[in-house]
Short mmCIF file of C-alpha atoms and ligand atoms in Angstrom, two decimals:
data_model
loop_
_atom_site.label_atom_id
_atom_site.label_comp_id
_atom_site.label_asym_id
_atom_site.label_seq_id
_atom_site.Cartn_x
_atom_site.Cartn_y
_atom_site.Cartn_z
CA MET A 1086 -6.69 7.46 8.24
CA THR A 1087 -9.63 6.23 10.32
CA ASP A 1088 -11.46 3.03 9.58
CA ALA A 1089 -15.08 3.55 8.55
CA ILE A 1090 -15.89 -0.14 8.82
CA ARG A 1091 -14.06 -2.79 10.77
CA ALA A 1092 -15.27 -6.38 10.94
CA GLU A 1093 -13.58 -9.31 12.64
CA GLY A 1094 -14.39 -12.97 12.30
CA LEU A 1095 -17.93 -12.57 10.98
CA VAL A 1096 -19.76 -15.89 10.93
CA LYS A 1097 -23.25 -16.55 9.63
CA HIS A 1098 -25.07 -19.85 9.27
CA PHE A 1099 -28.34 -20.46 7.47
CA LYS A 1100 -30.13 -23.71 8.28
CA GLY A 1101 -27.00 -25.76 8.48
CA SER A 1102 -25.18 -24.07 5.63
CA THR A 1103 -22.37 -21.62 6.37
CA ALA A 1104 -22.69 -18.34 4.49
CA LEU A 1105 -19.79 -16.63 6.28
CA ALA A 1106 -16.97 -18.57 7.88
CA GLY A 1107 -15.00 -15.81 9.62
CA VAL A 1108 -14.74 -12.68 7.50
CA ASP A 1109 -12.36 -9.88 8.49
CA LEU A 1110 -12.48 -6.60 6.64
CA VAL A 1111 -11.58 -2.95 6.97
CA ALA A 1112 -12.95 -0.06 4.91
CA ARG A 1113 -10.83 3.06 5.20
CA GLU A 1114 -12.67 6.35 5.53
CA GLY A 1115 -13.16 8.03 2.15
CA ALA A 1116 -12.01 4.97 0.22
CA VAL A 1117 -13.76 2.26 -1.78
CA LEU A 1118 -13.58 -1.27 -0.44
CA GLY A 1119 -14.43 -3.78 -3.13
CA VAL A 1120 -15.86 -7.11 -2.00
CA LEU A 1121 -15.31 -9.37 -4.91
CA GLY A 1122 -16.70 -12.83 -5.27
CA PRO A 1123 -18.86 -15.13 -7.34
CA ASN A 1124 -22.54 -15.84 -6.70
CA GLY A 1125 -23.18 -17.32 -3.28
CA SER A 1126 -19.78 -16.35 -1.86
CA GLY A 1127 -21.32 -14.28 0.97
CA LYS A 1128 -21.27 -10.73 -0.36
CA THR A 1129 -24.89 -9.86 0.38
CA THR A 1130 -24.76 -11.57 3.77
CA THR A 1131 -21.75 -9.42 4.67
CA VAL A 1132 -23.51 -6.25 3.53
CA ARG A 1133 -26.69 -7.13 5.43
CA ILE A 1134 -24.75 -7.66 8.65
CA LEU A 1135 -22.88 -4.37 8.21
CA ALA A 1136 -26.24 -2.68 7.50
CA THR A 1137 -27.71 -4.11 10.76
CA LEU A 1138 -30.33 -6.08 8.80
CA LEU A 1139 -28.91 -9.42 9.87
CA ARG A 1140 -27.24 -10.48 13.13
CA PRO A 1141 -23.96 -12.33 12.84
CA ASP A 1142 -23.69 -15.68 14.62
CA GLY A 1143 -20.08 -14.92 15.45
CA GLY A 1144 -17.53 -12.15 15.25
CA ARG A 1145 -18.12 -8.43 15.51
CA ALA A 1146 -18.34 -5.36 13.34
CA GLU A 1147 -18.18 -1.63 13.89
CA VAL A 1148 -19.39 1.02 11.49
CA GLY A 1149 -18.29 4.56 12.23
CA GLY A 1150 -17.16 3.26 15.61
CA PHE A 1151 -20.60 1.84 16.48
CA ASP A 1152 -21.15 -1.86 17.04
CA VAL A 1153 -23.65 -3.13 14.47
CA VAL A 1154 -25.44 -5.38 16.97
CA ARG A 1155 -25.52 -3.10 20.00
CA ARG A 1156 -25.86 0.29 18.27
CA PRO A 1157 -27.93 -0.39 15.12
CA HIS A 1158 -29.70 2.98 15.17
CA GLU A 1159 -26.47 4.93 15.15
CA VAL A 1160 -25.13 2.74 12.35
CA ARG A 1161 -28.25 3.20 10.24
CA ARG A 1162 -27.95 6.93 10.55
CA LEU A 1163 -24.57 6.78 8.84
CA ILE A 1164 -25.29 4.50 5.93
CA GLY A 1165 -27.11 4.42 2.63
CA LEU A 1166 -27.75 1.03 1.07
CA THR A 1167 -28.56 0.12 -2.48
CA GLY A 1168 -29.48 -3.49 -3.03
CA GLN A 1169 -28.83 -5.65 -6.01
CA TYR A 1170 -32.29 -5.00 -7.37
CA ALA A 1171 -33.89 -1.61 -7.78
CA ALA A 1172 -36.03 -0.96 -4.73
CA VAL A 1173 -37.93 2.15 -5.75
CA ASP A 1174 -41.70 2.14 -6.14
CA ALA A 1175 -42.27 1.58 -9.85
CA ASP A 1176 -45.68 3.27 -9.89
CA LEU A 1177 -44.37 6.51 -8.42
CA SER A 1178 -42.44 9.11 -10.38
CA GLY A 1179 -38.81 9.89 -9.69
CA THR A 1180 -39.80 13.02 -7.83
CA GLN A 1181 -42.46 11.20 -5.81
CA ASN A 1182 -40.08 8.41 -4.82
CA LEU A 1183 -37.37 10.74 -3.58
CA THR A 1184 -39.77 13.19 -1.94
CA LEU A 1185 -41.44 10.35 -0.07
CA ILE A 1186 -38.13 9.14 1.31
CA ALA A 1187 -37.09 12.67 2.28
CA ARG A 1188 -40.40 13.17 4.11
CA LEU A 1189 -39.85 9.85 5.95
CA LEU A 1190 -36.47 11.18 6.99
CA GLY A 1191 -38.14 14.23 8.50
CA TYR A 1192 -37.61 16.82 5.77
CA SER A 1193 -40.29 19.50 5.47
CA ARG A 1194 -42.43 19.35 2.31
CA GLY A 1195 -40.42 22.12 0.65
CA ASP A 1196 -37.04 20.76 1.68
CA ALA A 1197 -38.05 17.30 0.51
CA ARG A 1198 -38.96 18.56 -2.95
CA ALA A 1199 -35.75 20.57 -3.15
CA ARG A 1200 -33.63 17.57 -2.15
CA ALA A 1201 -35.46 15.39 -4.71
CA ALA A 1202 -34.89 17.94 -7.48
CA GLU A 1203 -31.23 18.28 -6.57
CA LEU A 1204 -30.62 14.52 -6.70
CA LEU A 1205 -32.61 14.05 -9.92
CA GLU A 1206 -30.52 16.78 -11.50
CA ARG A 1207 -27.29 15.23 -10.29
CA PHE A 1208 -28.21 11.81 -11.69
CA GLY A 1209 -29.40 13.15 -15.04
CA LEU A 1210 -33.04 12.31 -14.36
CA THR A 1211 -34.57 15.77 -14.43
CA ASP A 1212 -36.29 15.18 -17.77
CA ALA A 1213 -37.82 11.96 -16.45
CA ALA A 1214 -38.62 13.36 -13.00
CA GLU A 1215 -42.40 13.32 -13.38
CA ARG A 1216 -42.64 9.95 -15.14
CA ALA A 1217 -43.44 6.72 -13.29
CA ALA A 1218 -40.24 4.81 -12.50
CA LYS A 1219 -41.60 1.77 -14.36
CA THR A 1220 -41.08 3.67 -17.62
CA TYR A 1221 -37.36 4.12 -16.86
CA SER A 1222 -34.61 2.11 -18.52
CA GLY A 1223 -32.57 -0.27 -16.35
CA GLY A 1224 -29.78 2.27 -16.04
CA MET A 1225 -32.19 5.05 -15.06
CA ARG A 1226 -33.83 2.80 -12.46
CA ARG A 1227 -30.48 2.00 -10.96
CA ARG A 1228 -29.56 5.70 -10.81
CA LEU A 1229 -32.88 6.50 -9.13
CA ASP A 1230 -32.25 3.69 -6.65
CA LEU A 1231 -28.82 5.13 -5.91
CA ALA A 1232 -30.30 8.62 -5.57
CA ALA A 1233 -32.85 7.20 -3.12
CA SER A 1234 -30.09 5.83 -0.91
CA LEU A 1235 -28.40 9.26 -0.89
CA VAL A 1236 -31.37 11.37 0.20
CA GLY A 1237 -30.21 11.34 3.82
CA ARG A 1238 -26.63 12.30 2.89
CA PRO A 1239 -25.00 9.12 4.22
CA SER A 1240 -21.27 9.23 4.88
CA LEU A 1241 -21.10 5.55 4.04
CA LEU A 1242 -22.66 3.97 1.02
CA TYR A 1243 -23.16 0.23 0.53
CA LEU A 1244 -23.57 -0.80 -3.07
CA ASP A 1245 -24.48 -4.46 -3.49
CA GLU A 1246 -23.76 -5.43 -7.08
CA PRO A 1247 -24.87 -2.03 -8.37
CA THR A 1248 -24.21 -2.74 -12.03
CA THR A 1249 -25.32 -6.35 -12.38
CA GLY A 1250 -27.50 -6.58 -15.46
CA LEU A 1251 -26.64 -3.10 -16.75
CA ASP A 1252 -25.41 -2.48 -20.28
CA PRO A 1253 -21.83 -1.18 -20.61
CA HIS A 1254 -22.95 2.42 -21.15
CA SER A 1255 -25.11 2.50 -18.00
CA ARG A 1256 -22.37 0.74 -16.10
CA ASN A 1257 -19.88 3.43 -17.05
CA GLU A 1258 -22.34 6.13 -16.01
CA LEU A 1259 -22.81 4.50 -12.64
CA TRP A 1260 -19.05 4.18 -12.19
CA ASP A 1261 -18.75 7.93 -12.79
CA VAL A 1262 -21.38 8.62 -10.15
CA VAL A 1263 -19.57 6.43 -7.64
CA ARG A 1264 -16.29 8.22 -8.36
CA GLU A 1265 -18.02 11.55 -7.81
CA LEU A 1266 -19.39 10.41 -4.47
CA VAL A 1267 -15.96 9.25 -3.39
CA GLY A 1268 -14.65 12.63 -4.48
CA ASP A 1269 -17.14 14.15 -2.04
CA GLY A 1270 -15.64 12.07 0.76
CA VAL A 1271 -18.19 9.24 0.92
CA THR A 1272 -16.85 5.85 1.99
CA VAL A 1273 -18.08 3.10 -0.31
CA LEU A 1274 -18.48 -0.62 0.28
CA LEU A 1275 -19.01 -2.13 -3.13
CA THR A 1276 -19.76 -5.75 -3.86
CA THR A 1277 -19.31 -7.05 -7.33
CA GLN A 1278 -18.83 -10.17 -9.38
CA TYR A 1279 -17.01 -8.11 -11.97
CA LEU A 1280 -13.30 -8.00 -11.54
CA GLU A 1281 -13.04 -5.10 -13.92
CA GLU A 1282 -15.45 -3.13 -11.74
CA ALA A 1283 -13.34 -3.70 -8.64
CA ASP A 1284 -10.28 -2.77 -10.64
CA GLN A 1285 -11.92 0.46 -11.83
CA LEU A 1286 -13.37 1.62 -8.51
CA ALA A 1287 -11.82 -0.06 -5.52
CA ASP A 1288 -8.87 1.20 -3.49
CA ASP A 1289 -8.77 -2.06 -1.54
CA ILE A 1290 -10.24 -5.42 -2.44
CA ILE A 1291 -11.13 -8.53 -0.52
CA VAL A 1292 -11.88 -11.62 -2.52
CA LEU A 1293 -14.61 -13.82 -1.02
CA ASP A 1294 -15.17 -17.44 -1.87
CA HIS A 1295 -17.45 -19.79 0.09
CA GLY A 1296 -17.75 -17.26 2.91
CA LYS A 1297 -14.02 -16.85 3.40
CA VAL A 1298 -11.58 -14.11 2.42
CA ILE A 1299 -9.20 -15.86 0.08
CA SER A 1300 -7.16 -12.81 -0.85
CA ARG A 1301 -6.89 -9.13 -0.01
CA GLY A 1302 -4.93 -6.09 -1.14
CA THR A 1303 -4.98 -3.24 -3.61
CA PRO A 1304 -5.86 -4.18 -7.20
CA ASP A 1305 -2.17 -3.91 -8.07
CA GLU A 1306 -1.11 -6.07 -5.17
CA LEU A 1307 -3.56 -8.79 -6.15
CA LYS A 1308 -2.25 -8.78 -9.67
CA GLU A 1309 1.34 -8.84 -8.51
CA ARG A 1310 0.64 -11.67 -6.12
CA ALA A 1311 -0.66 -13.80 -8.94
CA GLY A 1312 2.97 -13.62 -10.02
CA ALA A 1313 3.03 -14.71 -13.59
CA GLN A 1314 2.72 -12.41 -16.53
CA VAL A 1315 0.42 -13.10 -19.43
CA LEU A 1316 1.64 -13.61 -22.95
CA GLN A 1317 -0.96 -12.69 -25.53
CA VAL A 1318 -0.84 -13.32 -29.26
CA ARG A 1319 -3.44 -12.16 -31.75
CA PRO A 1320 -2.87 -13.29 -35.34
CA ALA A 1321 -3.60 -10.78 -38.09
CA ASP A 1322 -5.68 -13.46 -39.78
CA PRO A 1323 -8.30 -14.76 -37.29
CA ALA A 1324 -8.32 -18.09 -39.12
CA ARG A 1325 -4.79 -18.72 -37.82
CA LEU A 1326 -5.81 -18.46 -34.15
CA ASP A 1327 -5.67 -22.21 -33.58
CA ARG A 1328 -2.15 -22.42 -34.98
CA ALA A 1329 -1.05 -19.41 -32.97
CA ALA A 1330 -2.55 -20.96 -29.83
CA ALA A 1331 -0.65 -24.18 -30.53
CA VAL A 1332 2.62 -22.24 -30.77
CA VAL A 1333 1.94 -20.45 -27.49
CA GLU A 1334 1.14 -23.74 -25.79
CA ALA A 1335 4.22 -25.47 -27.13
CA VAL A 1336 6.52 -22.69 -25.94
CA THR A 1337 4.97 -21.77 -22.59
CA ARG A 1338 3.83 -25.31 -21.71
CA SER A 1339 0.92 -23.79 -19.85
CA GLU A 1340 -2.79 -23.78 -20.49
CA VAL A 1341 -3.82 -21.52 -23.35
CA ARG A 1342 -7.03 -19.51 -23.31
CA SER A 1343 -8.46 -18.31 -26.60
CA ALA A 1344 -10.80 -15.31 -26.58
CA ASP A 1345 -11.53 -12.25 -28.70
CA GLY A 1346 -9.31 -13.46 -31.51
CA GLY A 1347 -6.28 -13.85 -29.26
CA ALA A 1348 -4.53 -16.66 -27.44
CA SER A 1349 -3.07 -16.07 -23.99
CA ALA A 1350 -1.12 -18.06 -21.46
CA SER A 1351 0.63 -17.46 -18.15
CA VAL A 1352 4.39 -17.23 -18.32
CA THR A 1353 6.84 -17.03 -15.44
CA ASP A 1354 9.89 -16.68 -17.67
CA PRO A 1355 9.77 -13.66 -20.01
CA ALA A 1356 12.57 -15.25 -22.00
CA VAL A 1357 9.98 -17.36 -23.85
CA MET A 1358 9.09 -14.26 -25.86
CA PRO A 1359 11.84 -14.58 -28.53
CA GLU A 1360 11.01 -18.28 -28.92
CA VAL A 1361 7.37 -17.45 -29.57
CA VAL A 1362 8.38 -14.85 -32.14
CA ARG A 1363 10.67 -17.35 -33.90
CA ARG A 1364 8.04 -20.10 -34.06
CA LEU A 1365 5.33 -17.75 -35.27
CA ASP A 1366 7.69 -16.57 -37.97
CA GLU A 1367 8.51 -20.17 -38.98
CA GLU A 1368 4.82 -20.91 -39.34
CA GLY A 1369 4.31 -17.74 -41.36
CA ILE A 1370 1.79 -16.35 -38.87
CA ALA A 1371 1.59 -12.55 -39.04
CA VAL A 1372 0.56 -11.03 -35.73
CA ALA A 1373 -1.68 -8.06 -34.99
CA GLU A 1374 -0.69 -8.16 -31.32
CA LEU A 1375 2.09 -9.74 -29.34
CA THR A 1376 2.27 -8.61 -25.73
CA LEU A 1377 3.55 -9.55 -22.33
CA ARG A 1378 1.32 -7.99 -19.70
CA ARG A 1379 0.28 -8.23 -16.09
CA PRO A 1380 -2.76 -10.44 -15.49
CA SER A 1381 -6.28 -9.02 -15.37
CA LEU A 1382 -8.24 -9.53 -12.18
CA ASP A 1383 -10.15 -12.29 -13.95
CA GLU A 1384 -6.94 -14.14 -14.44
CA VAL A 1385 -5.98 -13.39 -10.84
CA PHE A 1386 -9.20 -14.98 -9.63
CA LEU A 1387 -8.53 -18.00 -11.79
CA ALA A 1388 -5.03 -18.24 -10.32
CA ILE A 1389 -6.31 -17.97 -6.72
CA THR A 1390 -9.29 -20.31 -6.95
CA GLY A 1391 -8.48 -22.53 -9.89
CA ARG A 1392 -11.71 -21.56 -11.64
CA PRO A 1393 -13.10 -18.49 -13.43
CA ALA A 1394 -15.02 -15.97 -11.34
CA ASP A 1395 -18.23 -16.55 -13.27
CA ASP A 1396 -18.04 -20.32 -13.03
CA ALA A 1397 -19.78 -20.74 -9.68
CA PRO A 1398 -23.26 -22.23 -9.87
CA ALA A 1399 -25.99 -19.66 -9.27
CA ASP A 1400 -28.11 -20.80 -6.36
CA GLY A 1401 -31.06 -18.50 -6.79
CA THR A 1402 -31.20 -17.47 -3.14
CA GLU A 1403 -30.34 -13.81 -3.50
CA ALA A 1404 -31.66 -11.59 -0.77
CA ALA A 1405 -34.82 -9.62 -1.45
CA PRO A 1406 -34.65 -5.96 -2.53
CA GLU A 1407 -33.57 -3.88 0.38
CA ARG A 1408 -32.57 -0.43 1.37
CA THR A 1409 -32.26 1.54 4.53
CA HIS A 1410 -32.31 5.25 4.91
CA ALA A 1411 -30.41 7.23 7.44
N1 LIG B 1178 -31.83 -16.04 3.86
C1 LIG B 1178 -31.08 -17.10 3.56
N2 LIG B 1178 -31.47 -18.35 3.85
C2 LIG B 1178 -30.71 -19.43 3.55
N3 LIG B 1178 -29.52 -19.35 2.93
C3 LIG B 1178 -29.07 -18.13 2.59
C4 LIG B 1178 -29.83 -16.93 2.87
N4 LIG B 1178 -29.14 -15.87 2.41
C5 LIG B 1178 -28.01 -16.37 1.87
N5 LIG B 1178 -27.97 -17.72 1.97
C6 LIG B 1178 -26.87 -18.58 1.50
O1 LIG B 1178 -25.65 -18.05 1.97
C7 LIG B 1178 -24.64 -18.10 0.98
C8 LIG B 1178 -24.14 -16.71 0.70
O2 LIG B 1178 -25.18 -15.96 0.08
P1 LIG B 1178 -25.03 -14.44 -0.32
O3 LIG B 1178 -24.44 -13.70 0.83
O4 LIG B 1178 -26.35 -13.99 -0.82
O5 LIG B 1178 -23.96 -14.53 -1.49
P2 LIG B 1178 -23.67 -13.47 -2.67
O6 LIG B 1178 -24.32 -12.18 -2.32
O7 LIG B 1178 -22.17 -13.41 -2.70
O8 LIG B 1178 -24.22 -14.07 -3.91
C9 LIG B 1178 -25.26 -18.78 -0.20
O9 LIG B 1178 -24.94 -20.14 -0.18
C10 LIG B 1178 -26.75 -18.59 -0.01
O10 LIG B 1178 -27.47 -19.66 -0.56
MG1 LIG B 1179 -25.65 -11.00 -3.41
#
């Protein structure tokens, strides 16, 4: 398989601070590369460099075989970019937004309207086509934004935190759209802070932290690399959670996390299972769930970095809304 994107040693400094400290990545053609990392880890900076919107201070990158610094026009012709914030004109209708973009891309008036209608239909926005975008829900806005980035039929799509701030239903809808696009052969570069999202969509993942790739692999490989399995106990009576957690801690001798009515801890030796069962029984704790499972990506991130993925301080310096068209 060919590489759609290949970057080596990308470095970017902003006024003394280092946003990227040597990022290598490869996106295989027709696959989804997930760039996973907390706020401020360098995701948007990476995307902006690969979209030719920002020059790297070091390293090099090729998109579709074109160098992003020396051949920006060729690169832009290949890509669609959807920023973290919806970038459509809120006062224009869905049809007007998409038609405008199509006209800018050189479509005739008739072709532009046809392309707009086709995309609105595909994204379930036909009923809202003639309404101003400002009347759309967050999920609808995000779908319109995605539609806008697809007007020029890009073979590569950059999605920078496409579901941040969306409710679970809208998030699922957007995931379906992304899967459909991948089914059509589009290569996707997806940044996300949500480990579940990377797990759901990505074929390959790089984990960024402080501008460095701290881990890479398929979702399964990342989970395997974290090594340990996770023992999870959920008492039938939620009031017994503290006791159940104490049992798990005593047996596994590792840190116990309590969430959603369950207590979980990493275990390297599956033989602790019978001991947990015995102690729970001694304490008369009936269980609704007792499982030994592979870690979630959240737990993987915790294992790699020593802190939860959502624990990084937000720095409020997100890039402005952005989008390029073919
Ligand atoms: N235009 C800029 N000026 C100064 N610092 C920036 C700029 N853009 C990003 N940064 C800094 O670079 C780092 C990486 O930012 P960014 O790539 O936006 O991270 P992410 O998208 O993962 O949240 C952060 O520390 C951020 O403050
Ligand atoms: Mg960002």
